[in-house]
């Protein structure tokens, strides 16, 4: 498929969480229908989608039926099993493509890729056992962070090592999973760039936002981020280099540390990103519409920011604040339709336009 998808076409989305939900809303605004595929019953995206398949990633027959009912496939999370992708890719376009998933699914592959592009990353070493860890710690030094290579998110699968005597406990916390030791980057702030690349190869970047995490979970994004001279352009160039190298189609989140040595790439997410939710209030074309435009082969929106925005996540019990927040007429409230407000669970977010 190289022609732009016409309204009425069906976009298949792997994963039915809040990102899939907001993609589905954006797609429906452009006249598309979305078919969500998720192993969990009642996915949040299902409330706003045209069709939902509830089936395991390994269910080849369900994947076949899904593929037959959609025109293009995209995804809202990066840990889709390789065999499921093989099946889908053989039948229809999957955007963003395989390379982005392969690179981002494994922290060592990701860092090899990024440093291969000449980008700065934290010092890192692959760690499979206590001997590897001892060597890696001797080379990199403490403080450092041990992370599982795969399946980590929201700070899960990570252990800090402040001194060598904490190595054993950190390794035990990985539960035997292949890991990577990263040197601690003494960052001044964390920022991210949300960038998109269209089928034509055009690249559009949103302004970098500054991110504050609590307990490993994104709490707040503020745009514009405070950056040194030239760093905003540098951040956009970094994102562009990554997208072009992957021949990427869609929206990507690129997380950066602003450190004394300059911009250090922490990680990339081959999908719409929590730190890009501010674009819903700050831009004519937000990250969700941008992603849909890209995967549908449409021209990209320009991504220009028309306001300063603070995005705040509603995590767990924060959702109880919604009635009070609703009294404030200028707060944009997004709720994800999740029934149970468990601790650490992202229930929704707010966008506030900052007025000078
Ligand atoms: P990650 O899952 O890799 O994004 O890590 C979650 C959070 O841990 C980041 O947003 C940082 O606040 C912190 N972090 C991760 N890696 C490093 C590092 N190498 N140096 C300093 N802080 C880090």
XYZ file of C-alpha atoms and ligand atoms in Angstrom:
379
model
C 0.000 0.000 0.000
C 1.623 3.267 -1.025
C -1.536 5.260 -1.817
C -2.899 7.221 1.146
C -5.616 5.305 2.967
C -9.066 6.704 2.255
C -11.466 7.544 5.087
C -13.484 4.450 5.922
C -10.403 2.236 5.838
C -9.599 0.151 8.898
C -6.498 0.647 11.019
C -5.500 -2.328 13.134
C -3.943 -1.442 16.480
C -1.993 -3.999 18.507
C -2.629 -3.197 22.150
C -5.741 -1.615 23.599
C -4.473 0.552 26.454
C -4.825 4.312 26.743
C -2.472 4.959 23.835
C -4.549 2.711 21.589
C -7.651 4.457 22.868
C -6.377 7.930 21.998
C -5.105 6.690 18.616
C -8.538 5.277 17.945
C -10.246 8.587 18.781
C -7.837 10.478 16.522
C -8.318 7.961 13.713
C -12.086 8.206 13.941
C -11.835 12.002 13.615
C -10.177 11.396 10.260
C -12.945 9.013 9.242
C -11.040 5.780 9.854
C -12.233 2.784 11.808
C -10.005 1.006 14.305
C -9.773 -2.663 15.134
C -8.039 -3.296 18.461
C -6.187 -6.548 19.175
C -5.409 -7.194 22.828
C -5.101 -10.351 24.918
C -6.833 -8.690 27.901
C -10.618 -8.493 27.950
C -12.322 -5.074 27.932
C -9.317 -3.028 26.821
C -9.715 0.751 27.350
C -9.390 1.314 23.595
C -12.288 -1.057 22.976
C -14.759 1.543 24.248
C -13.987 3.826 21.327
C -13.081 1.368 18.572
C -14.993 -0.132 15.661
C -13.983 -3.703 16.507
C -12.068 -5.551 19.213
C -10.359 -8.915 19.120
C -9.582 -10.467 22.478
C -7.023 -13.180 21.800
C -3.520 -14.240 22.748
C -0.522 -13.015 20.748
C 0.154 -16.665 19.885
C -3.338 -17.235 18.448
C -2.486 -17.538 14.750
C -6.104 -17.999 13.643
C -7.192 -14.831 15.473
C -4.254 -12.900 14.016
C -5.211 -14.136 10.524
C -8.785 -12.915 10.963
C -7.546 -9.613 12.334
C -5.176 -9.166 9.374
C -7.984 -9.923 6.931
C -10.183 -7.211 8.469
C -7.737 -4.274 8.457
C -5.815 -2.237 5.864
C -2.702 -1.430 7.881
C -1.384 -2.438 11.291
C 0.204 -0.257 13.916
C 0.840 -0.746 17.628
C 0.744 1.073 20.912
C 3.432 -0.903 22.726
C 6.699 -2.411 21.670
C 6.754 -5.876 23.192
C 4.841 -7.720 20.509
C 6.191 -11.244 20.038
C 8.265 -11.731 16.895
C 6.143 -14.628 15.597
C 2.950 -12.534 15.693
C 4.700 -9.819 13.703
C 5.995 -12.358 11.180
C 2.455 -13.474 10.516
C 1.062 -9.948 10.167
C 3.945 -8.550 8.127
C 3.549 -11.298 5.559
C 0.001 -10.094 4.906
C -0.071 -6.313 5.142
C 1.984 -3.248 6.030
C 2.996 -2.952 9.686
C 3.995 0.597 10.554
C 6.367 1.505 12.147
C 8.367 -1.370 10.655
C 10.150 -4.279 12.226
C 13.552 -2.664 12.643
C 12.230 -0.137 15.157
C 10.739 -2.905 17.267
C 13.823 -5.081 17.127
C 15.981 -2.160 18.209
C 13.743 -0.934 21.019
C 12.820 -4.349 22.455
C 16.332 -4.937 23.750
C 18.247 -2.250 25.632
C 21.634 -3.511 24.437
C 20.579 -3.634 20.763
C 19.093 -0.165 21.245
C 22.277 1.294 22.719
C 24.425 -0.399 20.044
C 22.179 1.148 17.384
C 22.188 4.632 18.939
C 25.925 4.727 19.514
C 26.415 3.376 15.985
C 24.669 6.539 14.780
C 27.247 8.613 16.644
C 24.788 9.582 19.389
C 25.809 9.779 23.044
C 24.381 7.125 25.370
C 25.245 6.181 28.960
C 28.221 3.816 29.233
C 26.795 0.279 29.120
C 27.742 -3.394 29.276
C 25.620 -6.492 28.759
C 25.346 -8.545 31.965
C 24.273 -12.191 32.130
C 25.793 -13.272 35.443
C 27.747 -12.204 38.537
C 31.087 -12.354 36.716
C 29.834 -10.050 33.926
C 28.454 -7.669 36.531
C 31.714 -7.520 38.453
C 33.648 -6.755 35.258
C 31.068 -4.212 34.095
C 31.117 -2.444 37.465
C 34.902 -2.339 37.447
C 34.800 -0.712 33.981
C 31.847 1.637 34.394
C 32.046 2.329 38.131
C 29.265 3.174 40.610
C 26.730 4.660 40.781
C 25.162 2.609 38.022
C 21.805 1.097 37.135
C 21.183 -2.534 36.303
C 18.198 -3.009 33.972
C 16.638 -6.021 32.330
C 17.395 -5.955 28.595
C 13.776 -6.648 27.694
C 10.251 -5.923 28.965
C 11.102 -3.088 31.379
C 8.744 -0.121 31.635
C 7.839 2.644 34.094
C 11.026 1.970 36.054
C 10.240 -1.750 36.471
C 13.082 -4.232 36.058
C 15.679 -1.747 37.331
C 17.989 -1.666 40.357
C 20.391 1.083 41.346
C 23.891 0.182 42.449
C 25.347 2.968 44.584
C 28.373 0.906 45.658
C 29.879 -2.416 44.580
C 28.490 -4.241 47.632
C 24.947 -3.770 46.258
C 25.753 -5.744 43.104
C 24.451 -9.084 44.403
C 21.081 -7.649 45.437
C 20.714 -5.832 42.106
C 21.460 -8.995 40.155
C 18.946 -10.949 42.257
C 16.328 -8.277 41.476
C 16.724 -9.083 37.756
C 15.500 -12.622 38.480
C 18.046 -14.204 36.144
C 16.933 -12.162 33.107
C 19.620 -10.963 30.662
C 20.483 -7.431 31.775
C 22.513 -4.353 31.020
C 24.559 -2.212 33.391
C 24.360 1.491 32.646
C 26.567 4.171 34.130
C 24.540 6.763 36.028
C 24.171 9.939 33.976
C 24.321 12.994 36.296
C 21.558 14.742 34.405
C 20.241 18.250 35.077
C 16.887 17.433 33.591
C 15.078 14.844 31.519
C 13.465 15.898 28.264
C 11.841 14.087 25.390
C 11.231 14.812 21.762
C 8.175 13.469 20.030
C 8.928 13.152 16.356
C 7.156 11.742 13.341
C 8.238 10.496 9.951
C 5.840 10.063 7.074
C 5.834 7.543 4.245
C 7.488 10.170 2.033
C 10.396 10.441 4.470
C 9.334 13.877 5.757
C 10.195 14.399 9.430
C 8.331 16.632 11.887
C 9.412 17.236 15.499
C 7.376 18.664 18.340
C 9.121 20.984 20.778
C 10.960 19.093 23.528
C 9.098 18.743 26.835
C 10.677 18.455 30.259
C 9.697 15.323 32.170
C 9.528 14.721 35.909
C 9.243 11.115 37.096
C 8.130 9.849 40.488
C 8.781 6.244 41.472
C 9.827 5.547 37.883
C 6.508 6.780 36.441
C 6.080 9.970 34.435
C 4.368 12.541 36.636
C 4.499 15.741 34.606
C 5.641 17.095 31.257
C 6.204 20.833 30.811
C 6.636 22.501 27.436
C 8.738 24.252 26.481
C 11.642 22.518 28.205
C 14.457 24.722 29.451
C 17.377 23.928 27.168
C 20.748 25.466 26.472
C 21.489 27.399 23.277
C 21.220 25.164 20.239
C 19.959 22.192 22.246
C 16.417 22.309 20.904
C 17.725 22.069 17.348
C 20.171 19.369 18.449
C 17.344 17.343 19.994
C 15.391 17.553 16.728
C 18.467 16.512 14.749
C 18.987 13.511 17.047
C 15.372 12.423 16.551
C 15.607 12.925 12.786
C 18.762 10.843 12.573
C 17.111 7.976 14.474
C 13.920 8.054 12.396
C 15.793 8.157 9.098
C 18.155 5.346 10.078
C 15.154 3.129 10.872
C 13.258 4.187 7.718
C 10.569 4.836 10.291
C 6.894 5.555 9.626
C 4.886 6.930 12.543
C 5.469 8.781 15.805
C 8.382 8.029 18.116
C 9.280 9.224 21.612
C 12.974 9.921 22.159
C 13.961 10.349 25.817
C 17.042 12.433 26.482
C 19.084 13.407 29.514
C 20.356 16.978 29.584
C 23.750 16.334 31.130
C 27.030 18.218 31.553
C 28.394 16.324 28.541
C 25.406 17.431 26.396
C 22.312 15.519 25.284
C 22.462 11.818 26.141
C 19.876 9.481 24.593
C 18.204 7.377 27.302
C 15.780 5.355 25.227
C 13.445 5.387 22.269
C 9.825 4.278 22.131
C 8.511 3.337 18.683
C 5.007 4.632 19.350
C 3.055 7.574 20.645
C 4.397 8.490 24.055
C 3.037 9.632 27.412
C 5.355 12.655 27.324
C 3.653 13.734 24.079
C 0.149 14.028 25.513
C 0.631 17.805 25.864
C 0.328 18.061 22.067
C -3.427 17.500 22.475
C -3.670 21.010 23.941
C -0.590 22.612 22.427
C -0.727 21.830 18.723
C -3.232 21.838 15.882
C -2.242 18.270 15.014
C -1.456 16.220 18.110
C 0.794 13.149 18.329
C -2.135 10.756 17.914
C -3.453 12.315 14.714
C 0.138 12.636 13.523
C 0.725 8.919 14.005
C -2.509 8.043 12.216
C -1.589 10.370 9.351
C 1.816 8.716 9.047
C 0.619 5.108 9.083
C -2.225 5.981 6.695
C 0.265 7.510 4.253
C -1.166 11.001 4.658
C 0.954 14.168 4.749
C 2.118 15.029 8.261
C 0.774 17.977 10.254
C 3.345 20.678 10.997
C 3.650 20.030 14.763
C 4.001 23.709 15.651
C 3.266 24.569 19.262
C 0.728 27.369 19.822
C 0.775 27.392 23.629
C 2.846 26.479 26.671
C 1.367 23.387 28.295
C 1.782 21.391 31.491
C 0.611 17.777 31.261
C 0.039 15.925 34.510
C -0.689 12.220 34.788
C -3.527 11.013 37.001
C -2.033 7.946 38.678
C -3.994 5.577 40.925
C -6.103 7.504 43.430
C -5.344 10.842 41.723
C -8.437 10.088 39.707
C -10.514 11.014 42.774
C -9.524 14.638 42.051
C -11.500 14.653 38.825
C -14.759 16.149 40.184
C -12.780 19.062 41.658
C -10.709 19.426 38.494
C -13.882 19.508 36.454
C -14.789 22.702 38.352
C -11.792 24.346 36.695
C -13.096 25.288 33.285
C -9.707 25.541 31.597
C -8.319 22.102 32.412
C -8.438 19.539 29.608
C -9.286 16.218 31.265
C -8.550 12.861 29.660
C -9.754 9.671 31.353
C -8.899 6.231 30.053
C -12.026 4.353 31.116
C -10.171 1.993 33.475
C -12.486 0.568 36.101
C -10.043 0.002 38.927
C -7.671 2.710 40.270
C -4.745 0.532 41.343
C -1.604 2.165 42.793
C 0.789 3.173 40.013
C -1.836 2.700 37.303
C -2.210 5.513 34.764
C -5.900 6.448 34.937
C -5.868 9.628 32.894
C -4.077 12.928 32.430
C -4.642 16.668 32.425
C -3.440 19.338 30.078
C -3.242 22.893 31.369
C -2.419 25.730 29.063
C 0.064 27.989 30.820
C -0.915 31.614 30.447
C 1.819 34.225 30.780
P 14.137 4.034 31.737
O 13.128 2.973 31.966
O 15.404 3.530 31.136
O 13.581 5.218 30.998
O 14.509 4.606 33.195
C 13.537 5.198 34.046
C 14.128 6.411 34.751
O 15.293 6.051 35.533
C 14.630 7.490 33.793
O 13.595 8.328 33.373
C 15.651 8.199 34.673
O 15.007 9.067 35.595
C 16.282 7.080 35.441
N 17.445 6.545 34.718
C 17.436 5.515 33.862
N 18.670 5.277 33.348
C 19.486 6.190 33.908
C 20.887 6.471 33.794
N 21.702 5.732 33.020
N 21.386 7.506 34.507
C 20.577 8.246 35.314
N 19.266 8.026 35.472
C 18.704 7.013 34.779
